[in-house]
Amino acid sequence: MPRVDFFIVDIRQLRYFIGVVEAGSFTKAAATLNVAQSALSLHVRQLEEGFGTQLLVRDRTGVSVTASGDKLLERARVILREIQLTEAELTNSVAAPSGEVTIGIPSGAARVLSGPLLESVRSELPRISLKMIEGMTGPLEEWMSAGRFNLAVLYRTAESVGQMTVLAREEFCLVVPPGQAPFEDSIRLADLHAFPLAVPMRNNNVRRSVADVVAQHGCVLDVRFEVDSLSTIINIVMEGKAYSILTPSAIQKEASQGQVRTVKIIDPVITRSVVLAVNPKDERSPAVSAVRKLIPKVVRTLIEGKHWSATVPDRV
Amino acid sequence: MPRVDFFIVDIRQLRYFIGVVEAGSFTKAAATLNVAQSALSLHVRQLEEGFGTQLLVRDRTGVSVTASGDKLLERARVILREIQLTEAELTNSVAAPSGEVTIGIPSGAARVLSGPLLESVRSELPRISLKMIEGMTGPLEEWMSAGRFNLAVLYRTAESVGQMTVLAREEFCLVVPPGQAPFEDSIRLADLHAFPLAVPMRNNNVRRSVADVVAQHGCVLDVRFEVDSLSTIINIVMEGKAYSILTPSAIQKEASQGQVRTVKIIDPVITRSVVLAVNPKDERSPAVSAVRKLIPKVVRTLIEGKHWSATVPDRV
DNA sequence: CTTTATCTATCTCGAAACGAGATGGCAGGC
DNA sequence: GCCTGCCATCTCGTTTCGAGATAGATAAAG
């Protein structure tokens, strides 16, 4: 329906008006502003009709400004400067993002990732305060769904990870106490039943991932300890009381120091993806966006520096 | 063609954004601003995409503002206040016009009009400085055509006066020295040849107006003096050296003081219009417009107060 | 006096923008 | 499971915009 409302100055009209005054003619201003002369004529006319006063004196040599026009010129410059400052301020906010970003991260991935990530954010995004919440993946999934974090590092075994970014791919392996069998580089899934296991509890992502594959292959496991504490599980293995099935990120440090050994599981290889999820509400936040872009870089650096036994996904 | 240009904030978008933030939800703002909720959603989205940052956090209870949004809110309020002040300042300029207005006025009309007009402008339009330029009508016509004045009081004998305003109608009369014949109230055009005349020079409007009518009626006049100075002509008549043919406005004062007498010319009556012309370039000037509206009032007051022997034109 | 050049105002038309209304998706409350 | 409230998206009719053409006015040049 026809919009019958009171006159409101439009930014474009002000820009055209300033352009015309500065050029001294509509025709010159048209060339400068890259707009048709007729469009300038019409818009300035609309300003004059809106204000109810003449802003320009027109003659064959061009235009000059009236007293009212002079007032408007001054005011228009102030307004456009304010808009320019506004755009600069908000754009700078994008260029140098600041504020708090919260990220949930599983205990396993946190063991290789949390330190380097905090360091990277501190050095490359100094105005961002990264709050990292470590936890077992079950609760993390729930909390992320509840919107508790801006970002979350999660695990997925399916090929499809929706809109999440794949950070890395890991392979589950048998974690062996030092000096104990097996001494080969790899072990078949069907042979795992020979080793007593300390594993996370039933609803744990890791537990379910492995259990699904074992069941699919008609195998069984000898679960002796169910503990929802990664460090406790690792201690049990280090003390020779049991074995475990984990991904390399969980025991990267202990393995590199000879406190445990890892033996590759084959037939089949059990893999999973480490993914980065973003809360849809925060997708357009410049701070969240900046951290989101930084994490893959940190992961790549860790993997390529042999600080994390995982593979980087192919980029498409 | 597609307009591919960089992002420029639009006033409407700022108004919508402020409205949404203040309402706390798009839906409530839609009711308040009388705009569809979807339009608000789209416009705020465009602001976010333009700035490259998220301005609002949306959830099921409505919206809250981000840090960037808070900055924009503050800035937008400043911008809209500037625009509001601009509109108020320029609108006030219309309501209380100010500045200089120039008016050309013939010597004849100036004699009855200039004083009262200057007084009226001073009292009713105190912020306007009226510059009055008096002259013979020939040069005045030229100067008005050249754009020297904003306004001009001119004479016309034709019925059609184009876009000019008719201020008054006057009848030419014989100006008689005191104590000399004729002593009747009127004289026929055919009998004017008996009186030696002091009149303006050939290219003068008055001279041409009367000469045309005299020629049309096959009469002749006894022109003894040709002087392009109204006061000189009047002095010649007052001293009894000659008669003249003028309009009442020219000798209103002298006639009222008995220094000259006026005798109506009939068969035919010779009339002319006193008109007000406006320079088209200045038509939209509030100051010129205000003076333009004031002059007819001053004229009407003079005529109705018997300070000017003329008739007010019928209003249609 | 005629022609040329320059400038503004107006008109037409196709493209873009705008907003209303409808609809779908999501989440919380009952 | 249904209802309510809110936001995002889509469709369509209307409005606005600007390009290009053209007319009118005026001063300068020939």
PDB file of C-alpha atoms in Angstrom, chain A residues 66-211:
ATOM      1  CA  THR A  66      21.241  29.066  -0.465  1.00  0.00           C
ATOM      2  CA  ALA A  67      21.420  29.908   3.219  1.00  0.00           C
ATOM      3  CA  SER A  68      19.217  26.906   3.996  1.00  0.00           C
ATOM      4  CA  GLY A  69      21.339  24.817   1.714  1.00  0.00           C
ATOM      5  CA  ASP A  70      24.445  25.886   3.572  1.00  0.00           C
ATOM      6  CA  LYS A  71      22.900  24.759   6.830  1.00  0.00           C
ATOM      7  CA  LEU A  72      21.958  21.426   5.324  1.00  0.00           C
ATOM      8  CA  LEU A  73      25.419  21.004   3.824  1.00  0.00           C
ATOM      9  CA  GLU A  74      27.002  21.450   7.233  1.00  0.00           C
ATOM     10  CA  ARG A  75      24.533  19.136   8.908  1.00  0.00           C
ATOM     11  CA  ALA A  76      24.759  16.532   6.183  1.00  0.00           C
ATOM     12  CA  ARG A  77      28.528  16.394   6.535  1.00  0.00           C
ATOM     13  CA  VAL A  78      28.169  15.808  10.265  1.00  0.00           C
ATOM     14  CA  ILE A  79      25.660  13.028   9.691  1.00  0.00           C
ATOM     15  CA  LEU A  80      27.742  11.272   7.065  1.00  0.00           C
ATOM     16  CA  ARG A  81      30.830  11.540   9.247  1.00  0.00           C
ATOM     17  CA  GLU A  82      28.910   9.906  12.094  1.00  0.00           C
ATOM     18  CA  ILE A  83      27.875   7.089   9.794  1.00  0.00           C
ATOM     19  CA  GLN A  84      31.421   6.681   8.570  1.00  0.00           C
ATOM     20  CA  LEU A  85      32.698   6.486  12.138  1.00  0.00           C
ATOM     21  CA  THR A  86      30.004   3.985  12.968  1.00  0.00           C
ATOM     22  CA  GLU A  87      30.982   1.757  10.107  1.00  0.00           C
ATOM     23  CA  ALA A  88      34.662   2.077  10.963  1.00  0.00           C
ATOM     24  CA  GLU A  89      34.057   1.260  14.608  1.00  0.00           C
ATOM     25  CA  LEU A  90      31.971  -1.806  13.897  1.00  0.00           C
ATOM     26  CA  THR A  91      34.232  -2.986  11.133  1.00  0.00           C
ATOM     27  CA  ASN A  92      37.230  -2.603  13.411  1.00  0.00           C
ATOM     28  CA  SER A  93      35.376  -4.756  15.866  1.00  0.00           C
ATOM     29  CA  VAL A  94      35.403  -7.444  13.207  1.00  0.00           C
ATOM     30  CA  ALA A  95      39.051  -6.912  12.335  1.00  0.00           C
ATOM     31  CA  ALA A  96      40.144  -7.057  15.985  1.00  0.00           C
ATOM     32  CA  PRO A  97      37.574  -9.264  17.647  1.00  0.00           C
ATOM     33  CA  SER A  98      37.293  -9.193  21.399  1.00  0.00           C
ATOM     34  CA  GLY A  99      35.272 -10.684  24.174  1.00  0.00           C
ATOM     35  CA  GLU A 100      34.783 -14.078  25.759  1.00  0.00           C
ATOM     36  CA  VAL A 101      34.519 -17.303  23.819  1.00  0.00           C
ATOM     37  CA  THR A 102      33.568 -20.553  25.515  1.00  0.00           C
ATOM     38  CA  ILE A 103      34.623 -23.924  24.158  1.00  0.00           C
ATOM     39  CA  GLY A 104      33.808 -27.398  25.353  1.00  0.00           C
ATOM     40  CA  ILE A 105      36.499 -29.972  24.730  1.00  0.00           C
ATOM     41  CA  PRO A 106      36.647 -33.724  25.555  1.00  0.00           C
ATOM     42  CA  SER A 107      39.240 -34.809  28.051  1.00  0.00           C
ATOM     43  CA  GLY A 108      41.025 -36.883  25.417  1.00  0.00           C
ATOM     44  CA  ALA A 109      41.447 -34.116  22.868  1.00  0.00           C
ATOM     45  CA  ALA A 110      42.122 -31.606  25.630  1.00  0.00           C
ATOM     46  CA  ARG A 111      45.295 -33.511  26.524  1.00  0.00           C
ATOM     47  CA  VAL A 112      46.970 -32.559  23.254  1.00  0.00           C
ATOM     48  CA  LEU A 113      44.970 -29.528  22.277  1.00  0.00           C
ATOM     49  CA  SER A 114      44.102 -27.354  25.269  1.00  0.00           C
ATOM     50  CA  GLY A 115      47.603 -26.031  26.019  1.00  0.00           C
ATOM     51  CA  PRO A 116      48.595 -25.143  22.434  1.00  0.00           C
ATOM     52  CA  LEU A 117      45.147 -23.696  21.748  1.00  0.00           C
ATOM     53  CA  LEU A 118      45.214 -21.423  24.772  1.00  0.00           C
ATOM     54  CA  GLU A 119      48.683 -20.262  23.768  1.00  0.00           C
ATOM     55  CA  SER A 120      47.631 -19.567  20.190  1.00  0.00           C
ATOM     56  CA  VAL A 121      44.572 -17.608  21.195  1.00  0.00           C
ATOM     57  CA  ARG A 122      46.620 -15.602  23.645  1.00  0.00           C
ATOM     58  CA  SER A 123      49.173 -14.659  21.004  1.00  0.00           C
ATOM     59  CA  GLU A 124      47.017 -14.299  17.884  1.00  0.00           C
ATOM     60  CA  LEU A 125      43.720 -13.085  19.354  1.00  0.00           C
ATOM     61  CA  PRO A 126      44.885 -11.124  22.373  1.00  0.00           C
ATOM     62  CA  ARG A 127      41.543  -9.430  22.931  1.00  0.00           C
ATOM     63  CA  ILE A 128      39.687 -12.727  23.173  1.00  0.00           C
ATOM     64  CA  SER A 129      39.302 -14.507  26.482  1.00  0.00           C
ATOM     65  CA  LEU A 130      38.998 -18.230  25.774  1.00  0.00           C
ATOM     66  CA  LYS A 131      37.108 -20.204  28.418  1.00  0.00           C
ATOM     67  CA  MET A 132      37.737 -23.892  28.008  1.00  0.00           C
ATOM     68  CA  ILE A 133      35.451 -26.438  29.624  1.00  0.00           C
ATOM     69  CA  GLU A 134      36.795 -29.962  29.672  1.00  0.00           C
ATOM     70  CA  GLY A 135      34.515 -32.949  30.116  1.00  0.00           C
ATOM     71  CA  MET A 136      33.554 -36.418  28.986  1.00  0.00           C
ATOM     72  CA  THR A 137      31.889 -36.398  25.592  1.00  0.00           C
ATOM     73  CA  GLY A 138      28.426 -37.428  26.795  1.00  0.00           C
ATOM     74  CA  PRO A 139      27.845 -34.420  29.011  1.00  0.00           C
ATOM     75  CA  LEU A 140      29.621 -32.201  26.447  1.00  0.00           C
ATOM     76  CA  GLU A 141      27.120 -33.156  23.772  1.00  0.00           C
ATOM     77  CA  GLU A 142      24.282 -32.290  26.071  1.00  0.00           C
ATOM     78  CA  TRP A 143      25.760 -28.998  27.159  1.00  0.00           C
ATOM     79  CA  MET A 144      26.517 -27.979  23.585  1.00  0.00           C
ATOM     80  CA  SER A 145      22.964 -28.785  22.569  1.00  0.00           C
ATOM     81  CA  ALA A 146      21.822 -26.660  25.474  1.00  0.00           C
ATOM     82  CA  GLY A 147      23.825 -23.751  24.152  1.00  0.00           C
ATOM     83  CA  ARG A 148      26.292 -23.674  27.019  1.00  0.00           C
ATOM     84  CA  PHE A 149      29.269 -23.121  24.694  1.00  0.00           C
ATOM     85  CA  ASN A 150      29.988 -21.092  21.637  1.00  0.00           C
ATOM     86  CA  LEU A 151      32.194 -23.882  20.263  1.00  0.00           C
ATOM     87  CA  ALA A 152      32.805 -27.546  21.039  1.00  0.00           C
ATOM     88  CA  VAL A 153      35.286 -30.184  20.000  1.00  0.00           C
ATOM     89  CA  LEU A 154      33.334 -33.426  19.606  1.00  0.00           C
ATOM     90  CA  TYR A 155      33.738 -36.900  18.177  1.00  0.00           C
ATOM     91  CA  ARG A 156      31.905 -38.523  15.315  1.00  0.00           C
ATOM     92  CA  THR A 157      32.256 -41.991  13.864  1.00  0.00           C
ATOM     93  CA  ALA A 158      29.850 -41.508  10.968  1.00  0.00           C
ATOM     94  CA  GLU A 159      31.173 -40.278   7.664  1.00  0.00           C
ATOM     95  CA  SER A 160      28.644 -37.478   7.665  1.00  0.00           C
ATOM     96  CA  VAL A 161      29.354 -34.729  10.150  1.00  0.00           C
ATOM     97  CA  GLY A 162      26.738 -32.256   8.964  1.00  0.00           C
ATOM     98  CA  GLN A 163      27.926 -28.678   9.143  1.00  0.00           C
ATOM     99  CA  MET A 164      30.717 -29.353  11.582  1.00  0.00           C
ATOM    100  CA  THR A 165      34.343 -28.995  10.633  1.00  0.00           C
ATOM    101  CA  VAL A 166      36.490 -32.152  10.673  1.00  0.00           C
ATOM    102  CA  LEU A 167      39.655 -31.328  12.566  1.00  0.00           C
ATOM    103  CA  ALA A 168      41.371 -34.738  12.553  1.00  0.00           C
ATOM    104  CA  ARG A 169      40.911 -38.495  12.206  1.00  0.00           C
ATOM    105  CA  GLU A 170      42.158 -40.867  14.894  1.00  0.00           C
ATOM    106  CA  GLU A 171      42.441 -44.621  15.147  1.00  0.00           C
ATOM    107  CA  PHE A 172      41.635 -46.488  18.340  1.00  0.00           C
ATOM    108  CA  CYS A 173      44.499 -48.620  19.686  1.00  0.00           C
ATOM    109  CA  LEU A 174      45.246 -51.021  22.537  1.00  0.00           C
ATOM    110  CA  VAL A 175      47.015 -49.198  25.359  1.00  0.00           C
ATOM    111  CA  VAL A 176      49.557 -51.573  26.906  1.00  0.00           C
ATOM    112  CA  PRO A 177      51.384 -51.379  30.247  1.00  0.00           C
ATOM    113  CA  PRO A 178      55.158 -51.126  29.814  1.00  0.00           C
ATOM    114  CA  GLY A 179      57.012 -54.500  29.558  1.00  0.00           C
ATOM    115  CA  GLN A 180      53.825 -56.510  28.932  1.00  0.00           C
ATOM    116  CA  ALA A 181      52.618 -58.419  25.875  1.00  0.00           C
ATOM    117  CA  PRO A 182      51.652 -58.056  23.125  1.00  0.00           C
ATOM    118  CA  PHE A 183      54.946 -56.852  21.597  1.00  0.00           C
ATOM    119  CA  GLU A 184      53.809 -56.702  17.941  1.00  0.00           C
ATOM    120  CA  ASP A 185      52.964 -53.382  16.285  1.00  0.00           C
ATOM    121  CA  SER A 186      49.344 -54.434  15.743  1.00  0.00           C
ATOM    122  CA  ILE A 187      46.663 -56.767  17.090  1.00  0.00           C
ATOM    123  CA  ARG A 188      43.547 -58.162  15.453  1.00  0.00           C
ATOM    124  CA  LEU A 189      40.173 -57.126  16.880  1.00  0.00           C
ATOM    125  CA  ALA A 190      39.280 -60.798  17.400  1.00  0.00           C
ATOM    126  CA  ASP A 191      42.261 -61.205  19.706  1.00  0.00           C
ATOM    127  CA  LEU A 192      41.431 -58.349  22.062  1.00  0.00           C
ATOM    128  CA  HIS A 193      39.438 -60.630  24.406  1.00  0.00           C
ATOM    129  CA  ALA A 194      42.730 -61.887  25.827  1.00  0.00           C
ATOM    130  CA  PHE A 195      43.438 -58.602  27.568  1.00  0.00           C
ATOM    131  CA  PRO A 196      41.616 -57.332  30.691  1.00  0.00           C
ATOM    132  CA  LEU A 197      40.352 -53.798  30.042  1.00  0.00           C
ATOM    133  CA  ALA A 198      39.768 -50.608  31.946  1.00  0.00           C
ATOM    134  CA  VAL A 199      37.342 -48.504  29.888  1.00  0.00           C
ATOM    135  CA  PRO A 200      34.874 -45.645  30.307  1.00  0.00           C
ATOM    136  CA  MET A 201      31.324 -46.353  31.398  1.00  0.00           C
ATOM    137  CA  ARG A 202      28.552 -47.568  29.120  1.00  0.00           C
ATOM    138  CA  ASN A 203      27.181 -44.258  27.866  1.00  0.00           C
ATOM    139  CA  ASN A 204      30.596 -42.931  26.953  1.00  0.00           C
ATOM    140  CA  ASN A 205      31.217 -42.065  23.316  1.00  0.00           C
ATOM    141  CA  VAL A 206      34.481 -43.989  23.208  1.00  0.00           C
ATOM    142  CA  ARG A 207      32.923 -47.045  24.827  1.00  0.00           C
ATOM    143  CA  ARG A 208      30.022 -47.048  22.387  1.00  0.00           C
ATOM    144  CA  SER A 209      32.194 -46.514  19.343  1.00  0.00           C
ATOM    145  CA  VAL A 210      34.362 -49.538  20.098  1.00  0.00           C
ATOM    146  CA  ALA A 211      31.492 -51.666  21.416  1.00  0.00           C
TER     147      ALA A 211
END
